[in-house]
Amino acid sequence: MTQSDSIAYDVVVIGAGPVGENVADRTRAAGLSTAIVESELVGGECSYWACMPSKALLRPVLARADARRLPGLADSVRGPLDTAAVLARRDEYTSHWKDDGQVQWVEGIGADLYRGQGRLAGPRTVEVAAPDGTRRVLTARHAVAVCTGSGAALPDLPGLADVRPWTSREATSAESAPGRLIVVGGGVVAVEMATAWQALGSRVTLLVRGDGGLLARMEPFAGELVAEALTEAGVDLRTGTSVRSVTREDGTVVAVTDTGDRVEADEILFATGRVPRTGDIGLETVGLEPGSWLSVDDSLRVDGHDWLYAVGDVNHRALLTHQGKYQARVAGAAIAARASGVPILESDPWGAHAATADHDAVPQVVFTDPEAASVGLSLAEAEQAGHRVRAVDIDLGTVAGASLYGEDYKGRARMVVDLEDEIVRGVTFVGSGVGEMIHSATVAVVGQVPLSRLWHAVPSYPTISEVWLRLLEAYRDN
């Protein structure tokens, strides 16, 4: 097919996950014709192999843990979880890995969906190889948005492919609980899947490289409290341990560590990072390196390419679905503004066309027991950025709402305060139920609300949110 045979759109989006869908939604709302190209399921990683199935697995685990801390209810939930029922509910939340509903949504916003592998074929041009072998060429008058996400990174171990290891996809879509599971890694996927499968009946061994502990990107106490709880739940947690080799012998996985230990299991999950899905999307045709992360400005436009945008995981700014969707809203607004001829975008920090939160206010919840939630800068990050800051810590268990939430409540809160402006630079909560609290902290950080004004934000009694008052009191009194 020649360029003259191509189909022209204002915008072409490669990747129909939550990020690509949101870009398309914003550009269609602005009146721009939009095509979306998807090689797998419309709805992407989050809908079928990440956020939704993992949280469907974890919700019964956390609900049971909370119930076990309440006299009058604890004795009723001492037994095991109904693993089959949990997995069936997980399947409902993934729509049984069918994307009919998501396709209807795309059609409902007036975008055109193309099934197949999308590849750049030069500036403003995308070639789509459909499953039946046919090829189409799409051209973009204004923008091409790469929203292809990321995939699991696997270590360079000889023979690893023959072992058939789990990645996050297999861990969230497994049809049954393995009797024994090795989890390699100490980040979010590792601790969430260790939490889920241990509770669903697996004997989990968690191998963590280095001495940094779990959840290394959060405040140190977050990983410490999660590690303590995982150990109490029965997980065999080994830090400072690297996997030297992996084999599968008569169906059994055998992992040998750098200390010579031999660990056997039925399955092994590698949760050791992510890589961009940019290896086969034609980056070389526009002067970019295949397989690379794509560097962008705050409007999500790829450096040196005034028509190309990279939104979501592929730009390596914040590998979280909600943050990618935020970027998509910003990118969609920027594409629409440029298409309409706006001479100067609102690109100042917190402007309509600047993904400022990527730098200063990224929220995250880790759905373990206890939950760990954070937004903004940790104490170490704030100090490294040159801010003059002070950390204020509170034992969450001393808050009336927390003690009512469950007996022997364990948790901690930290507020990082900028001493120059007396605003909140970052907040971390660890404890049961804190995931629903982190948005209040996000508002404080994004709004750069002075502590003098936060005194007037009165938390309801008795709720866990009263920790805000305790944090302010501790800051004042010290």
Tab-separated table of C-alpha atoms in Angstrom:
chain	number	residue	atom	x	y	z
A	1	MET	CA	0.000	0.000	0.000
A	2	THR	CA	1.338	3.384	-0.957
A	3	GLN	CA	1.125	6.614	1.018
A	4	SER	CA	-1.639	7.753	-1.336
A	5	ASP	CA	-3.703	4.702	-0.298
A	6	SER	CA	-3.417	5.542	3.373
A	7	ILE	CA	-6.261	6.548	5.681
A	8	ALA	CA	-5.828	9.969	7.259
A	9	TYR	CA	-6.774	10.915	10.809
A	10	ASP	CA	-6.001	13.873	12.997
A	11	VAL	CA	-4.538	11.574	15.657
A	12	VAL	CA	-3.332	7.969	15.654
A	13	VAL	CA	-2.891	6.189	18.991
A	14	ILE	CA	-0.785	3.028	19.212
A	15	GLY	CA	-2.013	0.992	22.162
A	16	ALA	CA	-5.560	0.720	23.520
A	17	GLY	CA	-4.863	0.281	27.216
A	18	PRO	CA	-6.183	2.793	29.753
A	19	VAL	CA	-3.587	5.340	28.626
A	20	GLY	CA	-4.345	5.088	24.924
A	21	GLU	CA	-8.065	5.099	25.614
A	22	ASN	CA	-7.751	8.319	27.600
A	23	VAL	CA	-5.683	10.031	24.906
A	24	ALA	CA	-8.333	9.057	22.364
A	25	ASP	CA	-11.133	10.192	24.648
A	26	ARG	CA	-9.579	13.660	25.028
A	27	THR	CA	-8.785	14.112	21.349
A	28	ARG	CA	-12.245	12.956	20.298
A	29	ALA	CA	-13.806	15.324	22.848
A	30	ALA	CA	-11.843	18.107	21.128
A	31	GLY	CA	-13.356	17.131	17.777
A	32	LEU	CA	-10.243	15.457	16.331
A	33	SER	CA	-10.674	12.287	14.280
A	34	THR	CA	-8.819	9.498	16.051
A	35	ALA	CA	-7.701	5.947	15.287
A	36	ILE	CA	-6.597	3.460	17.947
A	37	VAL	CA	-4.384	0.474	17.122
A	38	GLU	CA	-4.254	-2.550	19.444
A	39	SER	CA	-2.427	-5.874	19.030
A	40	GLU	CA	-3.960	-7.639	22.043
A	41	LEU	CA	-7.044	-6.899	24.167
A	42	VAL	CA	-8.618	-3.459	24.208
A	43	GLY	CA	-8.282	-2.308	27.804
A	44	GLY	CA	-4.637	-3.281	28.099
A	45	GLU	CA	-2.447	-4.652	30.856
A	46	CYS	CA	-4.318	-3.009	33.729
A	47	SER	CA	-7.675	-4.525	32.841
A	48	TYR	CA	-6.560	-8.107	32.275
A	49	TRP	CA	-3.171	-8.808	33.853
A	50	ALA	CA	-2.337	-6.108	36.406
A	51	CYS	CA	-4.438	-3.666	38.458
A	52	MET	CA	-7.874	-5.236	38.211
A	53	PRO	CA	-7.070	-8.956	38.588
A	54	SER	CA	-4.403	-8.389	41.232
A	55	LYS	CA	-6.720	-6.297	43.394
A	56	ALA	CA	-9.549	-8.796	42.884
A	57	LEU	CA	-7.186	-11.451	44.287
A	58	LEU	CA	-6.084	-9.251	47.167
A	59	ARG	CA	-9.404	-7.783	48.327
A	60	PRO	CA	-10.652	-10.989	50.064
A	61	VAL	CA	-7.225	-11.418	51.641
A	62	LEU	CA	-7.283	-7.939	53.167
A	63	ALA	CA	-10.948	-8.151	54.195
A	64	ARG	CA	-10.274	-11.402	56.061
A	65	ALA	CA	-7.202	-9.910	57.723
A	66	ASP	CA	-9.281	-6.951	58.941
A	67	ALA	CA	-12.060	-9.241	60.169
A	68	ARG	CA	-9.607	-11.361	62.132
A	69	ARG	CA	-8.682	-8.284	64.171
A	70	LEU	CA	-12.244	-7.712	65.400
A	71	PRO	CA	-13.618	-9.476	68.482
A	72	GLY	CA	-17.039	-10.893	67.706
A	73	LEU	CA	-16.038	-11.561	64.116
A	74	ALA	CA	-12.571	-13.070	64.304
A	75	ASP	CA	-13.725	-16.591	65.194
A	76	SER	CA	-15.980	-16.670	62.140
A	77	VAL	CA	-13.130	-16.158	59.687
A	78	ARG	CA	-10.437	-18.482	61.025
A	79	GLY	CA	-10.738	-20.913	58.151
A	80	PRO	CA	-9.057	-20.743	54.758
A	81	LEU	CA	-10.261	-18.619	51.894
A	82	ASP	CA	-12.376	-20.257	49.211
A	83	THR	CA	-9.680	-20.059	46.562
A	84	ALA	CA	-11.956	-21.187	43.737
A	85	ALA	CA	-14.467	-18.455	44.580
A	86	VAL	CA	-11.726	-15.812	44.750
A	87	LEU	CA	-10.405	-16.863	41.348
A	88	ALA	CA	-13.911	-16.890	39.880
A	89	ARG	CA	-14.482	-13.320	41.080
A	90	ARG	CA	-11.100	-12.383	39.580
A	91	ASP	CA	-12.272	-13.821	36.275
A	92	GLU	CA	-15.411	-11.673	36.406
A	93	TYR	CA	-13.319	-8.546	36.877
A	94	THR	CA	-11.223	-9.392	33.818
A	95	SER	CA	-14.404	-10.047	31.796
A	96	HIS	CA	-12.979	-13.543	31.321
A	97	TRP	CA	-10.257	-11.956	29.190
A	98	LYS	CA	-12.725	-10.734	26.596
A	99	ASP	CA	-12.763	-7.103	25.522
A	100	ASP	CA	-16.255	-6.675	24.049
A	101	GLY	CA	-17.204	-4.007	26.586
A	102	GLN	CA	-14.027	-2.042	26.003
A	103	VAL	CA	-14.539	-2.197	22.233
A	104	GLN	CA	-18.043	-0.793	22.674
A	105	TRP	CA	-16.585	2.081	24.691
A	106	VAL	CA	-14.095	2.917	21.926
A	107	GLU	CA	-16.887	2.870	19.373
A	108	GLY	CA	-19.016	4.997	21.701
A	109	ILE	CA	-16.541	7.878	21.706
A	110	GLY	CA	-16.370	7.804	17.916
A	111	ALA	CA	-12.814	6.507	17.528
A	112	ASP	CA	-11.881	3.886	14.921
A	113	LEU	CA	-10.284	0.681	16.231
A	114	TYR	CA	-7.706	-1.217	14.195
A	115	ARG	CA	-6.737	-4.694	15.373
A	116	GLY	CA	-3.127	-5.640	14.742
A	117	GLN	CA	0.481	-4.703	15.305
A	118	GLY	CA	1.049	-0.985	14.850
A	119	ARG	CA	4.457	0.208	13.725
A	120	LEU	CA	5.762	3.638	12.831
A	121	ALA	CA	6.675	3.830	9.162
A	122	GLY	CA	8.159	7.298	9.105
A	123	PRO	CA	6.934	10.653	10.424
A	124	ARG	CA	3.187	10.793	11.150
A	125	THR	CA	2.686	7.359	9.618
A	126	VAL	CA	1.596	4.087	11.252
A	127	GLU	CA	1.410	0.762	9.461
A	128	VAL	CA	-0.986	-1.804	10.928
A	129	ALA	CA	-0.426	-5.519	10.308
A	130	ALA	CA	-3.783	-7.183	10.986
A	131	PRO	CA	-4.073	-10.777	12.272
A	132	ASP	CA	-5.346	-11.925	8.852
A	133	GLY	CA	-2.185	-10.645	7.166
A	134	THR	CA	-3.672	-7.534	5.616
A	135	ARG	CA	-1.885	-4.215	6.058
A	136	ARG	CA	-3.189	-0.695	6.373
A	137	VAL	CA	-1.361	2.608	6.493
A	138	LEU	CA	-2.683	5.348	8.753
A	139	THR	CA	-1.413	8.904	8.627
A	140	ALA	CA	-1.788	11.538	11.329
A	141	ARG	CA	-2.334	15.199	10.506
A	142	HIS	CA	-1.411	16.335	13.998
A	143	ALA	CA	-0.069	13.600	16.285
A	144	VAL	CA	0.867	9.988	16.822
A	145	ALA	CA	0.726	8.859	20.460
A	146	VAL	CA	2.730	5.815	21.516
A	147	CYS	CA	0.892	4.196	24.441
A	148	THR	CA	2.247	0.657	24.256
A	149	GLY	CA	3.111	0.317	27.946
A	150	SER	CA	5.716	-1.931	29.483
A	151	GLY	CA	6.367	-5.632	29.949
A	152	ALA	CA	8.027	-7.726	32.597
A	153	ALA	CA	11.820	-7.706	32.693
A	154	LEU	CA	13.404	-11.134	33.064
A	155	PRO	CA	16.976	-11.706	34.241
A	156	ASP	CA	19.640	-13.092	31.949
A	157	LEU	CA	19.777	-16.617	33.342
A	158	PRO	CA	20.782	-19.551	31.104
A	159	GLY	CA	17.852	-21.783	30.202
A	160	LEU	CA	15.274	-19.540	31.865
A	161	ALA	CA	12.815	-19.879	28.977
A	162	ASP	CA	12.760	-23.656	29.455
A	163	VAL	CA	11.651	-23.150	33.069
A	164	ARG	CA	8.516	-21.304	31.876
A	165	PRO	CA	8.677	-18.717	34.663
A	166	TRP	CA	5.757	-16.637	35.763
A	167	THR	CA	5.718	-12.921	35.159
A	168	SER	CA	3.063	-10.587	36.516
A	169	ARG	CA	0.713	-11.828	33.786
A	170	GLU	CA	0.821	-15.452	34.880
A	171	ALA	CA	0.711	-14.476	38.547
A	172	THR	CA	-2.557	-12.584	38.134
A	173	SER	CA	-4.233	-15.025	35.720
A	174	ALA	CA	-3.272	-18.446	37.171
A	175	GLU	CA	-6.133	-20.946	37.256
A	176	SER	CA	-5.120	-22.449	40.612
A	177	ALA	CA	-2.812	-21.820	43.536
A	178	PRO	CA	0.542	-23.582	43.196
A	179	GLY	CA	1.496	-25.666	46.206
A	180	ARG	CA	4.849	-23.877	46.416
A	181	LEU	CA	5.742	-20.554	44.829
A	182	ILE	CA	9.067	-18.724	44.647
A	183	VAL	CA	8.749	-14.969	44.193
A	184	VAL	CA	11.895	-13.124	43.103
A	185	GLY	CA	11.884	-9.388	43.785
A	186	GLY	CA	11.097	-6.881	46.481
A	187	GLY	CA	8.893	-4.333	44.746
A	188	VAL	CA	5.151	-3.848	44.494
A	189	VAL	CA	4.350	-6.842	42.279
A	190	ALA	CA	6.503	-9.130	44.413
A	191	VAL	CA	4.974	-8.200	47.762
A	192	GLU	CA	1.389	-8.072	46.470
A	193	MET	CA	1.611	-11.461	44.799
A	194	ALA	CA	3.386	-12.974	47.813
A	195	THR	CA	0.523	-11.644	49.953
A	196	ALA	CA	-2.177	-12.990	47.634
A	197	TRP	CA	-0.863	-16.476	46.920
A	198	GLN	CA	0.258	-17.169	50.486
A	199	ALA	CA	-3.297	-16.420	51.617
A	200	LEU	CA	-4.770	-18.496	48.780
A	201	GLY	CA	-2.904	-21.607	49.887
A	202	SER	CA	0.591	-21.474	48.397
A	203	ARG	CA	3.769	-21.801	50.437
A	204	VAL	CA	5.662	-18.721	49.295
A	205	THR	CA	9.407	-18.109	49.393
A	206	LEU	CA	10.294	-14.478	48.698
A	207	LEU	CA	13.855	-13.887	47.485
A	208	VAL	CA	15.019	-10.265	47.611
A	209	ARG	CA	18.333	-9.183	46.124
A	210	GLY	CA	20.524	-6.798	48.105
A	211	ASP	CA	20.071	-5.491	51.607
A	212	GLY	CA	17.663	-2.648	50.833
A	213	GLY	CA	14.647	-4.667	51.922
A	214	LEU	CA	11.158	-4.415	50.459
A	215	LEU	CA	9.557	-1.450	48.671
A	216	ALA	CA	12.867	0.347	48.340
A	217	ARG	CA	11.294	3.393	46.668
A	218	MET	CA	9.137	4.187	49.684
A	219	GLU	CA	10.099	5.302	53.189
A	220	PRO	CA	12.163	2.509	54.819
A	221	PHE	CA	9.547	1.791	57.485
A	222	ALA	CA	7.007	0.834	54.791
A	223	GLY	CA	9.060	-2.133	53.652
A	224	GLU	CA	9.920	-3.054	57.221
A	225	LEU	CA	6.278	-3.249	58.327
A	226	VAL	CA	5.243	-5.178	55.210
A	227	ALA	CA	8.154	-7.596	55.671
A	228	GLU	CA	7.182	-8.215	59.281
A	229	ALA	CA	3.594	-8.964	58.291
A	230	LEU	CA	4.573	-11.269	55.410
A	231	THR	CA	6.790	-13.269	57.750
A	232	GLU	CA	3.989	-13.522	60.312
A	233	ALA	CA	1.688	-14.771	57.545
A	234	GLY	CA	4.079	-17.615	56.794
A	235	VAL	CA	6.120	-16.288	53.870
A	236	ASP	CA	9.733	-17.457	53.896
A	237	LEU	CA	11.397	-14.064	53.332
A	238	ARG	CA	15.093	-14.054	52.438
A	239	THR	CA	16.825	-10.731	51.814
A	240	GLY	CA	20.329	-10.258	50.440
A	241	THR	CA	19.669	-13.205	48.144
A	242	SER	CA	20.188	-13.413	44.382
A	243	VAL	CA	19.162	-16.251	42.093
A	244	ARG	CA	22.191	-17.778	40.375
A	245	SER	CA	20.431	-20.457	38.323
A	246	VAL	CA	16.964	-21.878	37.700
A	247	THR	CA	15.995	-25.242	36.273
A	248	ARG	CA	12.824	-27.313	36.060
A	249	GLU	CA	13.359	-30.948	36.988
A	250	ASP	CA	10.418	-33.342	36.520
A	251	GLY	CA	8.032	-30.427	36.857
A	252	THR	CA	9.698	-28.975	39.945
A	253	VAL	CA	11.396	-25.582	39.759
A	254	VAL	CA	14.809	-25.510	41.419
A	255	ALA	CA	16.363	-22.129	42.149
A	256	VAL	CA	19.945	-21.982	43.387
A	257	THR	CA	20.932	-18.774	45.172
A	258	ASP	CA	24.288	-17.026	45.307
A	259	THR	CA	24.765	-18.492	48.783
A	260	GLY	CA	24.339	-22.012	47.414
A	261	ASP	CA	20.870	-22.577	48.853
A	262	ARG	CA	18.557	-24.758	46.798
A	263	VAL	CA	14.901	-23.697	46.805
A	264	GLU	CA	12.246	-25.918	45.233
A	265	ALA	CA	8.775	-24.914	44.112
A	266	ASP	CA	6.028	-25.649	41.631
A	267	GLU	CA	6.269	-22.207	40.028
A	268	ILE	CA	8.629	-19.242	40.105
A	269	LEU	CA	7.588	-15.615	39.619
A	270	PHE	CA	10.138	-13.025	38.533
A	271	ALA	CA	8.985	-9.564	39.599
A	272	THR	CA	12.235	-7.830	38.794
A	273	GLY	CA	11.271	-4.694	36.929
A	274	ARG	CA	9.750	-3.562	33.656
A	275	VAL	CA	10.936	-2.890	30.109
A	276	PRO	CA	9.267	-0.620	27.520
A	277	ARG	CA	7.214	-2.234	24.789
A	278	THR	CA	8.954	-0.284	22.073
A	279	GLY	CA	11.117	-2.974	20.491
A	280	ASP	CA	8.930	-3.579	17.438
A	281	ILE	CA	7.019	-0.362	16.815
A	282	GLY	CA	9.266	1.131	14.133
A	283	LEU	CA	11.169	3.662	16.219
A	284	GLU	CA	14.148	3.318	13.890
A	285	THR	CA	12.082	4.853	11.073
A	286	VAL	CA	11.992	8.171	12.943
A	287	GLY	CA	15.534	8.167	14.296
A	288	LEU	CA	14.829	6.591	17.709
A	289	GLU	CA	16.310	3.492	19.329
A	290	PRO	CA	14.090	0.387	19.238
A	291	GLY	CA	13.413	-0.997	22.702
A	292	SER	CA	14.238	2.285	24.441
A	293	TRP	CA	12.292	4.367	26.916
A	294	LEU	CA	11.079	7.525	25.190
A	295	SER	CA	12.133	10.849	26.690
A	296	VAL	CA	9.399	13.491	26.679
A	297	ASP	CA	8.717	17.035	27.811
A	298	ASP	CA	5.955	17.848	30.277
A	299	SER	CA	3.345	17.910	27.516
A	300	LEU	CA	4.396	14.290	26.784
A	301	ARG	CA	5.876	15.181	23.382
A	302	VAL	CA	8.944	13.123	22.456
A	303	ASP	CA	12.135	15.140	22.462
A	304	GLY	CA	12.991	16.348	18.945
A	305	HIS	CA	9.684	15.234	17.372
A	306	ASP	CA	6.936	17.839	17.263
A	307	TRP	CA	4.260	15.305	16.176
A	308	LEU	CA	5.138	12.289	18.351
A	309	TYR	CA	3.914	11.734	21.904
A	310	ALA	CA	4.842	8.961	24.349
A	311	VAL	CA	2.327	8.523	27.137
A	312	GLY	CA	2.284	6.158	30.093
A	313	ASP	CA	4.903	3.587	30.977
A	314	VAL	CA	6.871	4.045	27.749
A	315	ASN	CA	8.273	7.381	28.929
A	316	HIS	CA	9.470	5.904	32.253
A	317	ARG	CA	8.254	8.881	34.293
A	318	ALA	CA	5.825	7.048	36.577
A	319	LEU	CA	4.913	3.428	35.827
A	320	LEU	CA	1.403	3.493	37.302
A	321	THR	CA	-1.930	3.223	35.525
A	322	HIS	CA	-3.488	6.238	37.219
A	323	GLN	CA	-0.425	8.329	36.446
A	324	GLY	CA	-0.478	7.220	32.819
A	325	LYS	CA	-4.130	8.224	32.571
A	326	TYR	CA	-3.227	11.598	34.065
A	327	GLN	CA	-0.507	11.990	31.430
A	328	ALA	CA	-3.056	11.026	28.783
A	329	ARG	CA	-5.380	13.818	29.849
A	330	VAL	CA	-2.492	16.286	29.678
A	331	ALA	CA	-1.266	14.956	26.329
A	332	GLY	CA	-4.770	14.984	24.861
A	333	ALA	CA	-5.227	18.601	25.915
A	334	ALA	CA	-1.831	19.546	24.476
A	335	ILE	CA	-2.525	17.789	21.167
A	336	ALA	CA	-5.880	19.518	20.882
A	337	ALA	CA	-4.425	22.918	21.737
A	338	ARG	CA	-1.638	22.614	19.181
A	339	ALA	CA	-4.069	21.326	16.553
A	340	SER	CA	-6.261	24.396	17.065
A	341	GLY	CA	-3.279	26.715	16.657
A	342	VAL	CA	-2.869	27.870	20.259
A	343	PRO	CA	0.436	29.790	20.095
A	344	ILE	CA	1.544	29.238	23.700
A	345	LEU	CA	0.560	26.250	25.799
A	346	GLU	CA	-0.122	26.399	29.540
A	347	SER	CA	3.215	24.743	30.253
A	348	ASP	CA	4.105	26.292	33.591
A	349	PRO	CA	4.048	23.920	36.578
A	350	TRP	CA	0.484	22.733	37.261
A	351	GLY	CA	-0.683	24.196	33.958
A	352	ALA	CA	-3.253	22.426	31.767
A	353	HIS	CA	-0.541	21.149	29.416
A	354	ALA	CA	2.143	20.133	31.939
A	355	ALA	CA	2.302	16.759	33.702
A	356	THR	CA	3.767	18.374	36.818
A	357	ALA	CA	2.521	15.678	39.183
A	358	ASP	CA	4.996	13.246	37.616
A	359	HIS	CA	7.755	15.160	39.376
A	360	ASP	CA	6.211	16.222	42.660
A	361	ALA	CA	3.023	14.367	43.519
A	362	VAL	CA	2.857	10.744	42.349
A	363	PRO	CA	0.468	8.742	44.582
A	364	GLN	CA	0.732	4.990	45.009
A	365	VAL	CA	-0.973	2.313	47.079
A	366	VAL	CA	0.522	-1.115	47.740
A	367	PHE	CA	-2.311	-3.518	48.569
A	368	THR	CA	-0.553	-5.676	51.118
A	369	ASP	CA	-1.492	-6.291	54.754
A	370	PRO	CA	-0.744	-3.675	56.018
A	371	GLU	CA	-1.315	-1.390	53.070
A	372	ALA	CA	1.420	1.075	52.186
A	373	ALA	CA	0.478	4.362	50.543
A	374	SER	CA	2.571	7.365	49.627
A	375	VAL	CA	2.546	10.565	47.615
A	376	GLY	CA	5.188	13.146	46.815
A	377	LEU	CA	8.769	12.973	48.024
A	378	SER	CA	10.204	10.708	50.679
A	379	LEU	CA	12.485	12.296	53.243
A	380	ALA	CA	15.577	11.088	51.381
A	381	GLU	CA	14.250	12.290	48.014
A	382	ALA	CA	13.379	15.715	49.406
A	383	GLU	CA	16.844	16.111	50.889
A	384	GLN	CA	18.487	14.953	47.654
A	385	ALA	CA	16.404	17.535	45.756
A	386	GLY	CA	17.884	20.259	47.947
A	387	HIS	CA	14.824	21.046	50.041
A	388	ARG	CA	15.272	21.943	53.691
A	389	VAL	CA	12.800	19.557	55.239
A	390	ARG	CA	11.790	17.824	58.434
A	391	ALA	CA	9.999	14.509	58.835
A	392	VAL	CA	7.190	14.140	61.359
A	393	ASP	CA	6.250	10.594	62.387
A	394	ILE	CA	3.190	9.242	64.183
A	395	ASP	CA	2.370	5.718	65.335
A	396	LEU	CA	-0.962	5.164	63.593
A	397	GLY	CA	-2.025	2.703	66.267
A	398	THR	CA	-2.310	5.596	68.743
A	399	VAL	CA	-5.083	7.245	66.714
A	400	ALA	CA	-8.561	6.455	68.059
A	401	GLY	CA	-9.985	5.582	64.648
A	402	ALA	CA	-7.181	3.104	63.995
A	403	SER	CA	-7.652	1.308	67.309
A	404	LEU	CA	-11.371	0.994	66.505
A	405	TYR	CA	-10.544	-0.297	63.026
A	406	GLY	CA	-8.945	-3.404	64.529
A	407	GLU	CA	-7.260	-4.752	67.622
A	408	ASP	CA	-3.480	-4.313	67.869
A	409	TYR	CA	-3.463	-1.978	64.868
A	410	LYS	CA	0.054	-1.607	63.486
A	411	GLY	CA	0.943	1.349	61.310
A	412	ARG	CA	2.895	4.508	60.884
A	413	ALA	CA	2.508	7.885	59.231
A	414	ARG	CA	5.161	10.307	58.035
A	415	MET	CA	4.734	13.865	56.805
A	416	VAL	CA	7.705	15.546	55.104
A	417	VAL	CA	7.479	19.304	55.636
A	418	ASP	CA	9.317	21.964	53.655
A	419	LEU	CA	10.712	24.275	56.338
A	420	GLU	CA	11.044	27.239	53.998
A	421	ASP	CA	7.437	27.402	52.798
A	422	GLU	CA	5.823	25.239	55.494
A	423	ILE	CA	4.065	23.067	52.936
A	424	VAL	CA	3.840	19.292	52.682
A	425	ARG	CA	6.354	17.749	50.282
A	426	GLY	CA	5.403	14.127	50.878
A	427	VAL	CA	3.288	11.781	52.984
A	428	THR	CA	3.503	8.058	53.672
A	429	PHE	CA	0.895	5.972	55.478
A	430	VAL	CA	1.315	2.310	56.403
A	431	GLY	CA	-1.555	0.415	58.008
A	432	SER	CA	-4.868	-1.287	57.349
A	433	GLY	CA	-7.233	0.809	55.257
A	434	VAL	CA	-4.801	3.621	54.506
A	435	GLY	CA	-5.167	3.301	50.742
A	436	GLU	CA	-8.396	5.259	50.942
A	437	MET	CA	-6.605	8.047	52.840
A	438	ILE	CA	-3.846	8.864	50.409
A	439	HIS	CA	-5.920	11.171	48.230
A	440	SER	CA	-6.222	13.667	51.083
A	441	ALA	CA	-2.425	13.766	51.154
A	442	THR	CA	-2.321	14.105	47.372
A	443	VAL	CA	-4.564	17.162	47.543
A	444	ALA	CA	-2.321	18.706	50.215
A	445	VAL	CA	0.838	18.109	48.168
A	446	VAL	CA	-0.583	19.190	44.798
A	447	GLY	CA	-2.304	22.199	46.325
A	448	GLN	CA	0.859	23.164	48.236
A	449	VAL	CA	-1.481	23.872	51.139
A	450	PRO	CA	0.290	25.779	53.931
A	451	LEU	CA	0.321	24.025	57.270
A	452	SER	CA	-1.367	27.093	58.751
A	453	ARG	CA	-4.384	26.355	56.531
A	454	LEU	CA	-4.291	22.599	57.175
A	455	TRP	CA	-4.996	23.358	60.836
A	456	HIS	CA	-8.478	24.361	59.672
A	457	ALA	CA	-9.089	21.065	57.819
A	458	VAL	CA	-10.758	19.296	60.741
A	459	PRO	CA	-10.663	15.469	60.554
A	460	SER	CA	-13.804	13.632	61.609
A	461	TYR	CA	-13.647	11.760	64.905
A	462	PRO	CA	-13.083	8.884	65.322
A	463	THR	CA	-11.461	8.100	61.964
A	464	ILE	CA	-7.953	7.089	60.978
A	465	SER	CA	-7.772	10.454	59.189
A	466	GLU	CA	-7.335	12.087	62.578
A	467	VAL	CA	-3.662	11.253	62.069
A	468	TRP	CA	-3.529	14.553	60.120
A	469	LEU	CA	-4.182	16.442	63.354
A	470	ARG	CA	-1.596	14.375	65.197
A	471	LEU	CA	1.001	15.082	62.503
A	472	LEU	CA	0.347	18.826	62.690
A	473	GLU	CA	0.528	18.769	66.477
A	474	ALA	CA	3.821	16.883	66.392
A	475	TYR	CA	5.260	19.389	63.928
A	476	ARG	CA	4.132	22.330	66.105
A	477	ASP	CA	5.415	20.821	69.345
A	478	ASN	CA	8.859	19.980	68.012
